[in-house]
CSV table of C-alpha atoms in Angstrom, one decimal:
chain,number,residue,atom,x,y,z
X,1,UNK,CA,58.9,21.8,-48.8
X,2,UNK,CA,62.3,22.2,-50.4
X,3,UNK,CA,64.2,25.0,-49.1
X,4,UNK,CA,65.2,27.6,-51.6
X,5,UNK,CA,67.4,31.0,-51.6
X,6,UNK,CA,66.8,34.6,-52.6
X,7,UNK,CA,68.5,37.8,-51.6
X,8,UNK,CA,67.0,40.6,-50.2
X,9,UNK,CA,68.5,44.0,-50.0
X,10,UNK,CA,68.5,45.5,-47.0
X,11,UNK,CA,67.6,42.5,-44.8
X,12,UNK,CA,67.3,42.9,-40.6
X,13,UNK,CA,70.7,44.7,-39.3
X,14,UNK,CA,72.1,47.7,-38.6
X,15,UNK,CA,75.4,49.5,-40.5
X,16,UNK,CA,78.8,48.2,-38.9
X,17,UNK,CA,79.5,50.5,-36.6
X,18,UNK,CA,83.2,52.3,-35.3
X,19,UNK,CA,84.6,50.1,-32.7
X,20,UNK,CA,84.1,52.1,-29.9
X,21,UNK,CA,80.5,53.6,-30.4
X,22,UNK,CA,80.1,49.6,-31.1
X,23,UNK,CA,81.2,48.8,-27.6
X,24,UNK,CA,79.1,51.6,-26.2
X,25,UNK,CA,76.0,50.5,-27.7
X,26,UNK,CA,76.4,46.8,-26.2
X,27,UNK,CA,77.0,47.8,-23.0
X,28,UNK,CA,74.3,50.6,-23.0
X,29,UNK,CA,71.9,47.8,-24.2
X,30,UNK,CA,73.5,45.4,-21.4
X,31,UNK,CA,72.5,48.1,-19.1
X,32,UNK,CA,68.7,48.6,-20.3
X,33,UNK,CA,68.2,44.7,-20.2
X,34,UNK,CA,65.3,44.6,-18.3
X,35,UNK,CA,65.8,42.6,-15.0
X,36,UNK,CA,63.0,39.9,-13.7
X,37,UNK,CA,59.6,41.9,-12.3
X,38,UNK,CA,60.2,42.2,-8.3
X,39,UNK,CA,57.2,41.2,-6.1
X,40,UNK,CA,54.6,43.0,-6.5
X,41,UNK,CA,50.8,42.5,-5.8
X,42,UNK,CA,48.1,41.6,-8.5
X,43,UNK,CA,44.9,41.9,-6.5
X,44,UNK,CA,44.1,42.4,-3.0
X,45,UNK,CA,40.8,41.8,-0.9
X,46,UNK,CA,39.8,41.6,2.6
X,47,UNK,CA,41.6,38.7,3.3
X,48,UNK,CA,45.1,38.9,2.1
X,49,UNK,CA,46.7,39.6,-1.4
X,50,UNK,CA,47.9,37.8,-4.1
X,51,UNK,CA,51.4,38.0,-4.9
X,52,UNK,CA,53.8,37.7,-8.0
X,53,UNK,CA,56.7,37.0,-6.5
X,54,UNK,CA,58.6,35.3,-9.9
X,55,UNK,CA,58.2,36.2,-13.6
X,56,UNK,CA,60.9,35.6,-16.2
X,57,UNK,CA,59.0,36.8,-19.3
X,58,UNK,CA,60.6,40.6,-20.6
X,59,UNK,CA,57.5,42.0,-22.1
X,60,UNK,CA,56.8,45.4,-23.8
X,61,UNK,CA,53.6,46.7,-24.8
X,62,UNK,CA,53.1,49.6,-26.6
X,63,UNK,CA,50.9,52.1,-24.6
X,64,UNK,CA,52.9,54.8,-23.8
X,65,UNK,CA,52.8,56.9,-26.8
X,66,UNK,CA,56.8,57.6,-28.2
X,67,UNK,CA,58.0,61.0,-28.5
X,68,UNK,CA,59.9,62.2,-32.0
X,69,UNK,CA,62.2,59.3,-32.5
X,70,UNK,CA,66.2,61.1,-32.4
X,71,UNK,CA,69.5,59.9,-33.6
X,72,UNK,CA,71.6,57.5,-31.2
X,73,UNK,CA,75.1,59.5,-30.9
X,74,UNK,CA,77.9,57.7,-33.2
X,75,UNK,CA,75.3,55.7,-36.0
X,76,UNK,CA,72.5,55.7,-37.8
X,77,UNK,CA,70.1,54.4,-35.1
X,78,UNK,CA,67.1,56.4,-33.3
X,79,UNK,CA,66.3,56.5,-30.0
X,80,UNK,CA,62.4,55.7,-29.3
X,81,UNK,CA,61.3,57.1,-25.7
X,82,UNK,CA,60.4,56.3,-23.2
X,83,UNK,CA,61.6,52.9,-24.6
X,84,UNK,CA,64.6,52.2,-23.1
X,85,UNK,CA,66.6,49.2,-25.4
X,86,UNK,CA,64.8,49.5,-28.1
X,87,UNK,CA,66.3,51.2,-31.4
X,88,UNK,CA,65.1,51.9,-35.0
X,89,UNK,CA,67.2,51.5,-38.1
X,90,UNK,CA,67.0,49.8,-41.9
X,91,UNK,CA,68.3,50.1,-44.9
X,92,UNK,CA,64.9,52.7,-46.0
X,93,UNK,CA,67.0,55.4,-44.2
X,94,UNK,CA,65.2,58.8,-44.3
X,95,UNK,CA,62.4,56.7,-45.9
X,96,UNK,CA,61.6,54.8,-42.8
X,97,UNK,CA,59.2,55.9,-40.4
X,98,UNK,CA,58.3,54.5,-36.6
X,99,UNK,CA,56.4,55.8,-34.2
X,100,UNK,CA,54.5,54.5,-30.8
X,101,UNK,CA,50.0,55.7,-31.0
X,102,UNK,CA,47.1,54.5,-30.2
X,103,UNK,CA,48.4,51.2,-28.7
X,104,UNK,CA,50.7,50.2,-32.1
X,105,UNK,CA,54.2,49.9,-32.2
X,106,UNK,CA,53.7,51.2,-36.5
X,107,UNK,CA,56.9,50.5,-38.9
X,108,UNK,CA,56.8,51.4,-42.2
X,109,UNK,CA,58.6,52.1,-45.6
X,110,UNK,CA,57.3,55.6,-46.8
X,111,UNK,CA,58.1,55.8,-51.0
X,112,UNK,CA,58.4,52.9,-53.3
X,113,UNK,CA,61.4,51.3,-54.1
X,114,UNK,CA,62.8,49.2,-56.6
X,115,UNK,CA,64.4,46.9,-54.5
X,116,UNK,CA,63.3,45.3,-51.0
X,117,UNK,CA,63.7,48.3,-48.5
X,118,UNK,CA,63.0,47.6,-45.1
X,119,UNK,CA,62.5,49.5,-41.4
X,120,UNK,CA,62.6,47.9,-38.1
X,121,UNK,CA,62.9,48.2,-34.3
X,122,UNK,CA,65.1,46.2,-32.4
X,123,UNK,CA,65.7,45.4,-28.9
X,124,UNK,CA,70.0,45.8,-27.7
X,125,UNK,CA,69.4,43.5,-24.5
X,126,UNK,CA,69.6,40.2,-26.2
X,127,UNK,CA,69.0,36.6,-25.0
X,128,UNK,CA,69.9,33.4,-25.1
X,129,UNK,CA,68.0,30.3,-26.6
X,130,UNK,CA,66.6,29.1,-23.2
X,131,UNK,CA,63.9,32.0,-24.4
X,132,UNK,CA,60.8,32.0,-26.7
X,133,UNK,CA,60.4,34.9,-28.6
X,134,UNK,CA,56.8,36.1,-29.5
X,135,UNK,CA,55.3,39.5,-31.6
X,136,UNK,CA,51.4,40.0,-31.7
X,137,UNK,CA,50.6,42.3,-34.9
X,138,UNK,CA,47.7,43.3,-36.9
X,139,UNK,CA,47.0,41.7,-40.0
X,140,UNK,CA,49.0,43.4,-42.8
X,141,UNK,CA,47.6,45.6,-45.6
X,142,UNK,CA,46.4,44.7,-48.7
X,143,UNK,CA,48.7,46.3,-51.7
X,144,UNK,CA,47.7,47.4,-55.4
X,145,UNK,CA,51.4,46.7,-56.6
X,146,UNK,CA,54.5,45.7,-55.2
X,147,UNK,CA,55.1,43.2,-52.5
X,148,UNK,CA,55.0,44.2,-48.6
X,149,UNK,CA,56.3,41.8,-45.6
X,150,UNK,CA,55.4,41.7,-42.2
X,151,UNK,CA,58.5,40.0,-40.7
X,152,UNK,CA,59.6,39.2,-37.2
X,153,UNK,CA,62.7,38.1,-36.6
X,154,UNK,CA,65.7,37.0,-34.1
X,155,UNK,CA,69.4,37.9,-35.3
X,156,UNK,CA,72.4,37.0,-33.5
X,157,UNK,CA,73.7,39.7,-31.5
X,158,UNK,CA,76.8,39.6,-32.7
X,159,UNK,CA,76.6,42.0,-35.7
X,160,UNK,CA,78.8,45.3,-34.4
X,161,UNK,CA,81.8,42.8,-33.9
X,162,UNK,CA,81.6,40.3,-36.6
X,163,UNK,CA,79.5,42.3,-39.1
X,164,UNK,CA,77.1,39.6,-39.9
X,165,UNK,CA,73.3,39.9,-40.0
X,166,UNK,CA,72.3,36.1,-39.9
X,167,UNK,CA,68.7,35.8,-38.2
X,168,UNK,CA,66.0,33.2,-38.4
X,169,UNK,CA,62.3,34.4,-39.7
X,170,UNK,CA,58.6,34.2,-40.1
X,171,UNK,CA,56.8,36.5,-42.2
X,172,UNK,CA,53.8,37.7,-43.4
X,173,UNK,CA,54.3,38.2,-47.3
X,174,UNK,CA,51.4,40.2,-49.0
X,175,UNK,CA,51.3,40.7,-53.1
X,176,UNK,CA,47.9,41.6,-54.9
X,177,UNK,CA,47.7,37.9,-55.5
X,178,UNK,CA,47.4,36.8,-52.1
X,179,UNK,CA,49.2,36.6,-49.0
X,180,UNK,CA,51.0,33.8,-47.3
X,181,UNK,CA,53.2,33.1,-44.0
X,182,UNK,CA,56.4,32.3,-44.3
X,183,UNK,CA,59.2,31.1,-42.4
X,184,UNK,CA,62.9,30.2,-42.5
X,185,UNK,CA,67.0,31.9,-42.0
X,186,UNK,CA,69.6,34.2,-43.0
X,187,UNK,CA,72.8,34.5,-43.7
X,188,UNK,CA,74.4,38.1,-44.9
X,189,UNK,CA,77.1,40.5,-44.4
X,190,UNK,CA,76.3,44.4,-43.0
X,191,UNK,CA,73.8,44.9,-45.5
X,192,UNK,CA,72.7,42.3,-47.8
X,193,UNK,CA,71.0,38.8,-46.6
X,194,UNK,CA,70.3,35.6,-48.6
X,195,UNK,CA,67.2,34.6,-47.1
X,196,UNK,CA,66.2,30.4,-47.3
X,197,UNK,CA,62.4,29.9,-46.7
X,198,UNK,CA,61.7,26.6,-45.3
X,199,UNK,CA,57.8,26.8,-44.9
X,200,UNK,CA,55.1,28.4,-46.9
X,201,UNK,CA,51.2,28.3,-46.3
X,202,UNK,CA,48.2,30.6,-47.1
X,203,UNK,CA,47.3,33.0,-44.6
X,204,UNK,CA,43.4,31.5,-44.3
X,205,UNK,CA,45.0,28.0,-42.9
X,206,UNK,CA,46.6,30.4,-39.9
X,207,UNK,CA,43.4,32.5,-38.9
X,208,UNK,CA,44.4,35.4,-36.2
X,209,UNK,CA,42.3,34.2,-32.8
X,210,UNK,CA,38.7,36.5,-32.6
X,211,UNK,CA,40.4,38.0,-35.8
X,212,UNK,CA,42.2,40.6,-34.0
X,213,UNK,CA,45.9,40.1,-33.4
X,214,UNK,CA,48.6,37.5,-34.8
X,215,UNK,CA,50.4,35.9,-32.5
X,216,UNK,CA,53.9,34.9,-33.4
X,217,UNK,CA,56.5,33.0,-31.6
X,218,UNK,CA,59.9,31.6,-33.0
X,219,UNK,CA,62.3,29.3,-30.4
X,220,UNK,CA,65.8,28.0,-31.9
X,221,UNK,CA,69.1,27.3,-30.8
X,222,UNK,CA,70.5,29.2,-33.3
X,223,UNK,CA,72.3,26.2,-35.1
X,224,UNK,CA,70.3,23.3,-35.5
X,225,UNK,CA,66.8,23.7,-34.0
X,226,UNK,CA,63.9,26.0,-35.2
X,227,UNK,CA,60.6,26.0,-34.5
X,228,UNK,CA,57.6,28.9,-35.5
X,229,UNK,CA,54.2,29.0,-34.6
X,230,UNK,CA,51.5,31.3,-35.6
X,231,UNK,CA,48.5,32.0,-33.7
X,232,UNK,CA,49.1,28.6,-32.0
X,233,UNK,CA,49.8,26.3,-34.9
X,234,UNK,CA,52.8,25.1,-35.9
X,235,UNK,CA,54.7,26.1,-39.3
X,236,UNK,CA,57.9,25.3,-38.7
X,237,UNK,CA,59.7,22.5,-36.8
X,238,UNK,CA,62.8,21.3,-38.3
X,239,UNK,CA,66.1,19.3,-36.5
X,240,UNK,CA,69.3,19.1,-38.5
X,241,UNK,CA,69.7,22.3,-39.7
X,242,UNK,CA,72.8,24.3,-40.9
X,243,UNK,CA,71.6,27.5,-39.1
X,244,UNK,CA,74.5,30.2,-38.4
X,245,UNK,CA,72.5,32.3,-35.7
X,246,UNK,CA,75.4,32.6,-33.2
X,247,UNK,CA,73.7,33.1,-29.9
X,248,UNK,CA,72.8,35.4,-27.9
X,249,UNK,CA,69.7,36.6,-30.0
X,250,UNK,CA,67.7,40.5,-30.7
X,251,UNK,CA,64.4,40.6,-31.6
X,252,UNK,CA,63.6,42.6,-35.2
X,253,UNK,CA,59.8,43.9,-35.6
X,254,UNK,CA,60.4,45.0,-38.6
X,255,UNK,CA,58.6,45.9,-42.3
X,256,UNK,CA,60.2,44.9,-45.8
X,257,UNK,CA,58.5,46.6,-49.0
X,258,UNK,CA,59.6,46.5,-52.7
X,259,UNK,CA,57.3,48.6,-55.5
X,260,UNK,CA,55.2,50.2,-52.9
X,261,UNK,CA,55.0,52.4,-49.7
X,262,UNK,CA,53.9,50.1,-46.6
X,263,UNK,CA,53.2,49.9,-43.1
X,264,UNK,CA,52.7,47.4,-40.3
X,265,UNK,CA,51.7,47.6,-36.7
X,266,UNK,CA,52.5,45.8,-33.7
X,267,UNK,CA,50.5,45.6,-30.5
X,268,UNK,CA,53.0,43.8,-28.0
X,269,UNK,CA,56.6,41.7,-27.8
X,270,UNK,CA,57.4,39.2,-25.4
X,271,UNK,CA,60.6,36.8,-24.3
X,272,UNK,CA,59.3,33.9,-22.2
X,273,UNK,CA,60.8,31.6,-20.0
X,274,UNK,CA,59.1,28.4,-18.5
X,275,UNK,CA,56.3,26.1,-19.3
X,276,UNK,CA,54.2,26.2,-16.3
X,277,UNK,CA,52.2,28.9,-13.9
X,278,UNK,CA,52.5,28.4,-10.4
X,279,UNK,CA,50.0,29.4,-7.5
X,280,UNK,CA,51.3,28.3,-3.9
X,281,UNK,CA,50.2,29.6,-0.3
X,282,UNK,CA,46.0,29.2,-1.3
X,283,UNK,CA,44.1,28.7,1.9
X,284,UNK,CA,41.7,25.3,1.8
X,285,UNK,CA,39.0,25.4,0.0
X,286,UNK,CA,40.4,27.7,-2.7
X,287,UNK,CA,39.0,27.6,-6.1
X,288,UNK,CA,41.0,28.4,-9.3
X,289,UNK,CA,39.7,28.4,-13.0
X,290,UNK,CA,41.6,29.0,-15.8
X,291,UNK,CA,41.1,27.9,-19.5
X,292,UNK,CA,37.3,27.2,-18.8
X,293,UNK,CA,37.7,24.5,-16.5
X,294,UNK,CA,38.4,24.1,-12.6
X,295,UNK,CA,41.3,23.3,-11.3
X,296,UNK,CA,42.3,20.7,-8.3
X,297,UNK,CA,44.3,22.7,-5.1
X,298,UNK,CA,46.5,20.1,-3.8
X,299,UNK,CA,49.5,20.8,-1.4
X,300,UNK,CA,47.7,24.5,-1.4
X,301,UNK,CA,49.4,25.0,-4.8
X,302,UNK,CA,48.2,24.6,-8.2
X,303,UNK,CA,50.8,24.0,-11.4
X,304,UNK,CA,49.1,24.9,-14.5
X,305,UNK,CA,50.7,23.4,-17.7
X,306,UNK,CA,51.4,26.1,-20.1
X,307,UNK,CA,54.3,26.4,-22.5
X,308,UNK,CA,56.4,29.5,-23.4
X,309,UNK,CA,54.4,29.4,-26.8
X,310,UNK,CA,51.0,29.9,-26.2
X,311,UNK,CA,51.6,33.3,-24.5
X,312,UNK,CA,49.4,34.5,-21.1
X,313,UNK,CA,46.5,32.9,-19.9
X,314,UNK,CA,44.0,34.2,-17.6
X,315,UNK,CA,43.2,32.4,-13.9
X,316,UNK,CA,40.4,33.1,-11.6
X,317,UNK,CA,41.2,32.7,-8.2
X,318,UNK,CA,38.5,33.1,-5.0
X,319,UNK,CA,39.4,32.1,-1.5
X,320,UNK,CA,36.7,31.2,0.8
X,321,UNK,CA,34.8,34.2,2.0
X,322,UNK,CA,36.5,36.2,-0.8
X,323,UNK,CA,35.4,38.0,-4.0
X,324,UNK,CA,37.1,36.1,-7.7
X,325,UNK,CA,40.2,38.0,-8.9
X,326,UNK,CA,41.0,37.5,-12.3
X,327,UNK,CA,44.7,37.2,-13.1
X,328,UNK,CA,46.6,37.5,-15.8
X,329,UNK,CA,49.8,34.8,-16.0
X,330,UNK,CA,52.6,34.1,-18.0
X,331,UNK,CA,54.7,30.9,-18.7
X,332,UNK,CA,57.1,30.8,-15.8
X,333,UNK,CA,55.2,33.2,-13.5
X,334,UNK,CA,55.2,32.2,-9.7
X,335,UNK,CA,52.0,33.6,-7.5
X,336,UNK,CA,51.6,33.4,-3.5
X,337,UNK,CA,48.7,33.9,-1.7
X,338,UNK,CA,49.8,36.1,1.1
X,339,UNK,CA,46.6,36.0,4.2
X,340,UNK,CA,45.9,39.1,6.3
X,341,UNK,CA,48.6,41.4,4.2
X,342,UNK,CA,51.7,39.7,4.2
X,343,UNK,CA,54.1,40.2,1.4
X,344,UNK,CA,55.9,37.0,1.7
């Protein structure tokens, strides 16, 4: 599909901010970054516990209920506890409404608009390319009028020095003709973005796994190389691209509405880091299952294949004499049988 350009008002970025609260918010965010998960144990029985004693995925769920969202001293931004890095902005302004219930991170534009108007939460501990981003939402509403976007997004972290909101995208664009996903970049200045799609399909060729949640995940280097699944299927990979996504990048779960009040809901957001989960330590005669088959126990380790993009996966594990623990793993995760207790 040839690429093409329109401009949307309000695109994923905060307002430029005074140099100084600028610095404080970047190293505030470099502060919250959260820090790889120390050991800790993921099931226990008679005979020993098993261990993760290496995960390099940042993930946040949204559980925890938020309380009242409040402004972030010296700019626009709110504060979302107990979410620590995380921040709420657009260019909706008293129109744009977040809040943390029922499991759902919910975004939304409250009054029509003429123009695309958008609300979003963003994470101030970014990352580099190395990661794959992923968002798992609820489908979108339907709309009478108007069109509403569910968008994720990654924009370079760069925007309180240089001003600029360039981000790559996929989206889910609803109109009361259909809806479609959609993918591509951004280029803009503080508050405007000229947005280039580079992929468009109907929603029904992407169907949400069990029909629950999507799953999104976006990887790029930011200046060449971008690649966007949904719910495991590719709808983006393109090389030799003229992308200006300086790294490091911040995740957007955001909602974009023009002609109609909208709202979207996410369920969970993850960075991950690796393509394989590892089990090591397992006594002989182990037996691990994951992805409805059994796996072989050589060495007294098991390496599963599993790349950043297809999220967790769920391994049962029983040593001999022991009851089956089910697990749940992430790309990059490292577990260690530990016998009779032991923590390393």
């Amino acid at each position: 599909m040839q690429p093409f350009s329109r401009r949307r008002e309000g695109g994923p970025g905060p307002a430029l901010l005074m140099l100084g609260a600028a610095l404080a918010l970047m190293f505030w965010g470099y502060l919250a970054a959260p820090a790889p998960a120390p050991i800790r144990v993921l099931a226990a029985g008679p005979h020993g516990r098993w261990l993760l004693t290496r995960r390099s995925a940042r993930i946040t769920t949204f559980r925890v209920p938020a309380r009242r969202p409040r402004p972030l001293q010296g700019n626009t931004s709110l504060v979302l506890a107990p979410y620590p890095g995380w921040e709420a902005n657009g260019s909706a302004g008293a129109d744009g409404r977040v809040r943390v219930a029922g499991g759902f991170l919910r975004v939304g534009v409250a009054h029509p608009h003429a123009r695309f108007r958008g609300f979003f939460l963003t994470a101030t501990h970014a990352l580099p390319p190395a990661y794959t981003f992923e968002a798992w939402a609820t489908p979108p509403p339907p709309v009478r009028q108007g069109v509403g976007e569910l968008v994720f997004a990654l924009q370079t972290a760069s925007t309180t020095r240089t001003g600029l909101i360039n981000y790559v995208w996929v989206a889910q664009l609803v109109t009361p003709r259909g809806r479609w996903w959609e993918a591509g970049d951004a280029r803009g200045r503080i508050r405007n973005a000229h947005e280039r799609r580079l992929a468009k399909v109907a929603v029904a060729r992407f169907p949400p796994p069990a029909g629950v949640l999507n799953r999104l995940a976006i990887r790029t280097d930011g200046r060449h190389r971008l690649s966007v699944y949904v719910n495991g299927r590719c709808l983006l990979r393109a090389r030799g691209l003229h992308l200006a996504v300086t790294p490091p990048f911040e995740p957007y779960l955001e909602v974009q509405a023009r002609g109609t009040a909208y709202a979207v809901a996410y369920a969970r957001y993850a960075a991950v880091q690796g393509r394989t989960v590892r089990l090591v330590g397992l006594p002989p005669g182990t037996r691990v299952r994951a992805g409805g088959r059994r796996l072989t126990v050589e060495r007294r380790q098991v390496v599963i294949p599993r790349p950043a993009r297809d999220g967790p996966l769920t391994v049962t594990v029983q040593v001999p004499g022991g009851r089956p623990h089910r697990l749940r793993l992430w790309p990059g995760d490292r577990v260690r049988y530990a016998p009779g207790g032991r923590t390393a």
